[in-house]
Coordinates of C-alpha atoms in Angstrom, one line a residue:
X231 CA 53.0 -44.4 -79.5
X232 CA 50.8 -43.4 -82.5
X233 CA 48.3 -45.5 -84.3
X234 CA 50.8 -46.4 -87.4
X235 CA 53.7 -47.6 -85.0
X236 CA 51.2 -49.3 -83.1
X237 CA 49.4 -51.3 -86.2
X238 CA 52.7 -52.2 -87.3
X239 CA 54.3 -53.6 -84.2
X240 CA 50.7 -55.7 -84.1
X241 CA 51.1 -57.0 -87.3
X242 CA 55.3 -58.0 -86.9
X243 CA 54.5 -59.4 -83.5
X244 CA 51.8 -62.0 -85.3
X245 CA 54.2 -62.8 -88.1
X246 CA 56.6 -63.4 -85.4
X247 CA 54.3 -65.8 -84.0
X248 CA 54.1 -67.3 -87.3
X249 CA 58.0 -67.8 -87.7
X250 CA 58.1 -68.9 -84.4
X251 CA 55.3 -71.7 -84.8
X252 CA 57.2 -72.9 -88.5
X253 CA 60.5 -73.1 -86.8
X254 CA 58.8 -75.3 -84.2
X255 CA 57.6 -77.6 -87.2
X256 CA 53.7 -76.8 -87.0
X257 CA 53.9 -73.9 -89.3
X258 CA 50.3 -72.1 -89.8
X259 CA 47.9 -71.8 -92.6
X260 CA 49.1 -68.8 -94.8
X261 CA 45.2 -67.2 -94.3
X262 CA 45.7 -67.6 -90.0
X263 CA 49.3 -65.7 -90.5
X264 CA 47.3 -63.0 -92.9
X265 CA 44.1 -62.7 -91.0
X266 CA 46.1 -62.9 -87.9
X267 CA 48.4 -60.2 -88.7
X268 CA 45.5 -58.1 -89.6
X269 CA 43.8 -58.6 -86.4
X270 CA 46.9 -58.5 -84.4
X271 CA 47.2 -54.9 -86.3
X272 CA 43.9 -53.5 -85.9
X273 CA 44.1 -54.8 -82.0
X274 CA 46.8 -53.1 -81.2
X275 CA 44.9 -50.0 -81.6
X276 CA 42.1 -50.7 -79.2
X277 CA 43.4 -50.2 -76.3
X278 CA 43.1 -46.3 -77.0
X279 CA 39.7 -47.0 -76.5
X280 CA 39.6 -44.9 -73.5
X281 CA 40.8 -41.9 -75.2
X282 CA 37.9 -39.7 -77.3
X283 CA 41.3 -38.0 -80.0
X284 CA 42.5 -42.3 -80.8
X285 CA 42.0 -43.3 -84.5
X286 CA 39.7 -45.8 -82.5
X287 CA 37.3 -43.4 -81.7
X288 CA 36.7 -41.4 -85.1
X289 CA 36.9 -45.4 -86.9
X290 CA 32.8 -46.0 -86.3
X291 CA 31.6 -42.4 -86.2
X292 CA 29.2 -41.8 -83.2
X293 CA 29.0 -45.6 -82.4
X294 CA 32.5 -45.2 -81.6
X295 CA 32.8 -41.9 -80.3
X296 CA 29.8 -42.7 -77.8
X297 CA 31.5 -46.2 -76.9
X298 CA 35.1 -44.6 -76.1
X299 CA 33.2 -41.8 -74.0
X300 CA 32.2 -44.5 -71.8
X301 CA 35.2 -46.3 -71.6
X302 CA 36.9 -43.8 -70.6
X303 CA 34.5 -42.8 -67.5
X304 CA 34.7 -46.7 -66.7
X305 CA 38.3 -46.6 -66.5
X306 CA 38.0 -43.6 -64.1
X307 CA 35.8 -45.2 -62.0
X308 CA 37.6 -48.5 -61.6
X309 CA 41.2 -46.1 -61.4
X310 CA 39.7 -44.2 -58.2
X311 CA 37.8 -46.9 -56.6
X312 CA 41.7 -48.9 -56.6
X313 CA 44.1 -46.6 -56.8
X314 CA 46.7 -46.8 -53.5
X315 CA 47.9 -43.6 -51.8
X316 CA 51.0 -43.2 -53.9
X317 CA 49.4 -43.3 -57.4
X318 CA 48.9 -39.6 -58.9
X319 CA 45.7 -38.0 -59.0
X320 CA 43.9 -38.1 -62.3
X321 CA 41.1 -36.2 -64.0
X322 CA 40.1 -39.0 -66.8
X323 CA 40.6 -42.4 -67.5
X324 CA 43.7 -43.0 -70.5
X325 CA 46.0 -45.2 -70.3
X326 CA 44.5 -47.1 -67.1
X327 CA 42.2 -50.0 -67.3
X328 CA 42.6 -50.5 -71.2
X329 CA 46.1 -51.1 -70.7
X330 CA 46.6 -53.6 -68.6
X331 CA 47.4 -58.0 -69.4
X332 CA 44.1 -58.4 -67.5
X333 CA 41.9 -56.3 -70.3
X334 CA 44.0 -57.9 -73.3
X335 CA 43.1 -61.0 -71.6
X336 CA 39.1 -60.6 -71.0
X337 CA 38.9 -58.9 -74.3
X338 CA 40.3 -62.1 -76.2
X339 CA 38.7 -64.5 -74.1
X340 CA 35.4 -62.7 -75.1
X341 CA 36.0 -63.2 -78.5
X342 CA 37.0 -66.2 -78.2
X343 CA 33.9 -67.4 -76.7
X344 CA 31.7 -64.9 -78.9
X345 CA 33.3 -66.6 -82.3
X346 CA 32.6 -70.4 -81.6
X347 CA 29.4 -69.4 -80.2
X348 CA 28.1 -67.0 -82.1
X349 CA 28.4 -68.3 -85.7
X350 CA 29.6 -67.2 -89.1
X351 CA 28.5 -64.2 -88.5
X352 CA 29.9 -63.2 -85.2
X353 CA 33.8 -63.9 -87.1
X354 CA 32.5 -61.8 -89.8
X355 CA 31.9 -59.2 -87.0
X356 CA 35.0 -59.3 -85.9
X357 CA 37.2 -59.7 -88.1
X358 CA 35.4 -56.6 -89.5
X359 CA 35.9 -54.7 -86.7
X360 CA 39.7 -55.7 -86.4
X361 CA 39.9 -54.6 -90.0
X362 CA 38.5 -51.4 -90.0
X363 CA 41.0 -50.7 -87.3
X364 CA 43.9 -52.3 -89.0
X365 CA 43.5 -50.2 -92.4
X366 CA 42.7 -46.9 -90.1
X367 CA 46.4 -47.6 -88.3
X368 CA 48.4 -48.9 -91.4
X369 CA 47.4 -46.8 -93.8
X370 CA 46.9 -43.7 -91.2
X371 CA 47.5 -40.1 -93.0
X372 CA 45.2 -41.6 -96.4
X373 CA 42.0 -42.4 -94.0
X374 CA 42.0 -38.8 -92.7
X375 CA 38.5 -37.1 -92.9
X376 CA 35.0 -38.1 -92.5
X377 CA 34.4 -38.9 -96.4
X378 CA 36.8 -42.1 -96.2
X379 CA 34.8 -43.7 -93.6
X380 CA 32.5 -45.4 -95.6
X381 CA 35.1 -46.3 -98.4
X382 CA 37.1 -47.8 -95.6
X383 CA 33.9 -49.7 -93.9
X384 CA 33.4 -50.9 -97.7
X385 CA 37.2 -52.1 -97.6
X386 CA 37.3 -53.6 -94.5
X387 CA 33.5 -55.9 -95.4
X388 CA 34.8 -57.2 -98.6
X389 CA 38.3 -58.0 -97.0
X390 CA 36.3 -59.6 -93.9
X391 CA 34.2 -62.0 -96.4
X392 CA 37.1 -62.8 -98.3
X393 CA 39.1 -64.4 -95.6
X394 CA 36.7 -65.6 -94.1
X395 CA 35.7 -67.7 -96.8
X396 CA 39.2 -68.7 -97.1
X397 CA 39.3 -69.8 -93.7
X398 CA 36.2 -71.3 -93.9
X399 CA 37.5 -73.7 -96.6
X400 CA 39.1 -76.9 -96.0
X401 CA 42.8 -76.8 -94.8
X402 CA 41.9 -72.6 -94.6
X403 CA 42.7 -72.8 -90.9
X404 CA 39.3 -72.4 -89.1
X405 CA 40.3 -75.0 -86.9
X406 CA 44.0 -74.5 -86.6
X407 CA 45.3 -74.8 -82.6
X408 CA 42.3 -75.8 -81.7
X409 CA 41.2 -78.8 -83.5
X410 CA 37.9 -80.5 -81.4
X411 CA 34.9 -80.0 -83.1
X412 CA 33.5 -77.1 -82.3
X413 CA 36.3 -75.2 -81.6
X414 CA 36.7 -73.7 -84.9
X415 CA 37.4 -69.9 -84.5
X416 CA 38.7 -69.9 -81.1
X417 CA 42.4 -69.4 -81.8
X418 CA 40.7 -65.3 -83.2
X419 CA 41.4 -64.1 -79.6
X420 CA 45.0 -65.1 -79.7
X421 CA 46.3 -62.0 -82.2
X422 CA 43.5 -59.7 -80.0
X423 CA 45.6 -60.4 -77.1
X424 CA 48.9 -60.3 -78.2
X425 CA 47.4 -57.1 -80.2
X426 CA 46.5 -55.2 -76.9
X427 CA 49.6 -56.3 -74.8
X428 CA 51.9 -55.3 -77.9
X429 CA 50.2 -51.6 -77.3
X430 CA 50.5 -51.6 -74.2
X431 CA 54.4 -52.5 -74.4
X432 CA 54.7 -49.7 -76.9
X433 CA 53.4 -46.8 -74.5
X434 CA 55.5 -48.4 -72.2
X435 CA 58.4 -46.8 -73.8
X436 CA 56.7 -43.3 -73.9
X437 CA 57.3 -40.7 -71.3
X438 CA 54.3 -41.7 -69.3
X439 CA 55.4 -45.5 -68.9
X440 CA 51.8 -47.9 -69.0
X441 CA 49.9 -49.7 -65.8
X442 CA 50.6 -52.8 -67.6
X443 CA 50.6 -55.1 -64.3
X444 CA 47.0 -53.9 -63.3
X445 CA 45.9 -54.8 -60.3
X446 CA 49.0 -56.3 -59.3
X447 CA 50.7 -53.6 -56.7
X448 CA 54.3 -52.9 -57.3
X449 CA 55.5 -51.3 -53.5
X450 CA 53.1 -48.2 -53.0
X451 CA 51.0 -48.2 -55.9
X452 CA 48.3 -50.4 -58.3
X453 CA 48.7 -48.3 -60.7
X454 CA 52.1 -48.6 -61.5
X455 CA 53.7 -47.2 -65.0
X456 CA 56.2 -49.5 -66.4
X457 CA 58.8 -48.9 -68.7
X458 CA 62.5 -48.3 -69.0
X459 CA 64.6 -46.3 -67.2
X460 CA 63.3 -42.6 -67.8
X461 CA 66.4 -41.4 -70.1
X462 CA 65.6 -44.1 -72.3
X463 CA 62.2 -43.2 -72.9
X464 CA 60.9 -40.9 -75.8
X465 CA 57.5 -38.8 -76.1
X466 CA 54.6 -40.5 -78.7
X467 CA 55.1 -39.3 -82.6
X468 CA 58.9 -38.3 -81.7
X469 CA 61.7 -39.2 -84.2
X470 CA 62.6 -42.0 -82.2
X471 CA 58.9 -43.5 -83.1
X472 CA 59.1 -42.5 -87.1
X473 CA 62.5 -42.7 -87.8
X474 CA 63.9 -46.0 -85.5
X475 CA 60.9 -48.1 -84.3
X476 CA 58.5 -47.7 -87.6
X477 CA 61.0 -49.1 -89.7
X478 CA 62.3 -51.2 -87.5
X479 CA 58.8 -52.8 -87.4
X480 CA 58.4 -53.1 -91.1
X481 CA 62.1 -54.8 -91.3
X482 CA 61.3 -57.5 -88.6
X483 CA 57.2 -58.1 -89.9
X484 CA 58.7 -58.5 -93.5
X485 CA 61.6 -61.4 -91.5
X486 CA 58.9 -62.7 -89.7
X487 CA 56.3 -63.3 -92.5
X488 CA 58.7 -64.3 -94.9
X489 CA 60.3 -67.4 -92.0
X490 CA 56.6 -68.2 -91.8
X491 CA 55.8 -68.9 -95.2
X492 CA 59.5 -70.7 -95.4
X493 CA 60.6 -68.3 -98.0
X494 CA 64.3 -67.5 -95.0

């Protein structure tokens, strides 16, 4: 899918969380559901990290462009060193390593362990990151163009302190899941997770299908591309995408955020 349809789906699968978590009676702090939806948004885009034409690697200039060449080689590397005898030659390194549950899972983890480690200023970092990445997806055709960058790097710090103040505040949800001292922040690799795995659901749909079980072999291949039956899949930016799962996305986010806040 593209970045928009993938930002969205991030941020309806979070507020989905946050219905889910109300209807079991421990409803979350209205800045975890926001920040998380906005991380949950902005992750699902980072998968494409392997891929040098993704909104993720135009969303930190060079930094990013330089970061997503390398990924991309990596991914190459680890796809030829395991590949089995019935998965496909391949000359580069999308949709492999960056989309599979054990990535979404390392990646969380990681920033898990980086925010209750690392300080204020290692949530600031990313939940910057995840915002940059959230307002490049949602707000997609508007961020176009090298002269936005900074206005949406400007956007995405002010945003970052702001909620993280908020959170930072008493009953703001720092702590929320995870209540031990000490562990305040480490529920921020939850919506990273559920980010990257919402992604990698969505190319699952495409043509292409998406190694999602990495490296767990399905019969003669480690690499293999799940998805649905081929007729019912549909190629990335088709109307299918714009026209049925975009607003499809909105409809259930707006459901989900609204059961959350016990507004439904």
């Amino acid at each position: 899918m593209m970045g928009p349809a993938h930002s969205l789906s991030g941020a309806a699968a979070w507020l989905g969380v946050g219905a889910a978590t109300t209807a079991a009676g421990h409803p979350m702090p209205w800045p975890v559901l926001l920040a998380g939806a906005l991380i949950c948004s902005g992750a699902a885009l980072a998968p494409d990290l392997d891929h040098k034409a993704a909104t993720i690697s135009r969303a930190f200039g060079p930094l990013s462009r330089g970061v997503c060449e390398i990924v991309d080689k990596l991914s190459y590397a680890v796809y030829k060193a395991t590949k089995k005898p019935a998965d496909p030659r391949r000359s580069g390194g999308h949709r492999t390593l960056t989309h599979t549950w054990l990535w979404a899972v390392l990646i969380g983890a990681g920033c898990s362990v980086l925010a209750i480690t690392g300080g204020r200023w290692a949530v600031l970092a990313i939940l910057f990151v995840h915002m940059v990445l959230a307002i490049e997806g949602l707000l997609w055709r508007a961020t176009r163009g090298s002269s936005s960058d900074v206005l949406v790097w400007l956007l995405a710090g002010t945003s970052s302190w702001i909620i993280g103040g908020i959170l930072d505040r008493t009953q703001g949800g720092a702590d929320w899941l995870f209540t031990a001292p000490g562990q305040e922040y480490l529920w921020l690799g939850l919506p990273i997770v559920l980010g990257a795995l919402v992604h990698d659901i969505g190319d699952a749909l495409t043509v292409s299908g998406c190694p999602i079980l990495w490296p767990i072999p399905v019969g003669r291949k480690r690499w293999y591309p799940l998805g649905p039956p081929k007729p019912m899949r549909f190629r990335a930016g088709s109307w299918v995408e714009l026209k049925v799962l975009m607003p499809a996305f909105m409809l259930l986010g707006g459901m989900g955020g609204a059961a959350a806040l016990n507004f439904i």
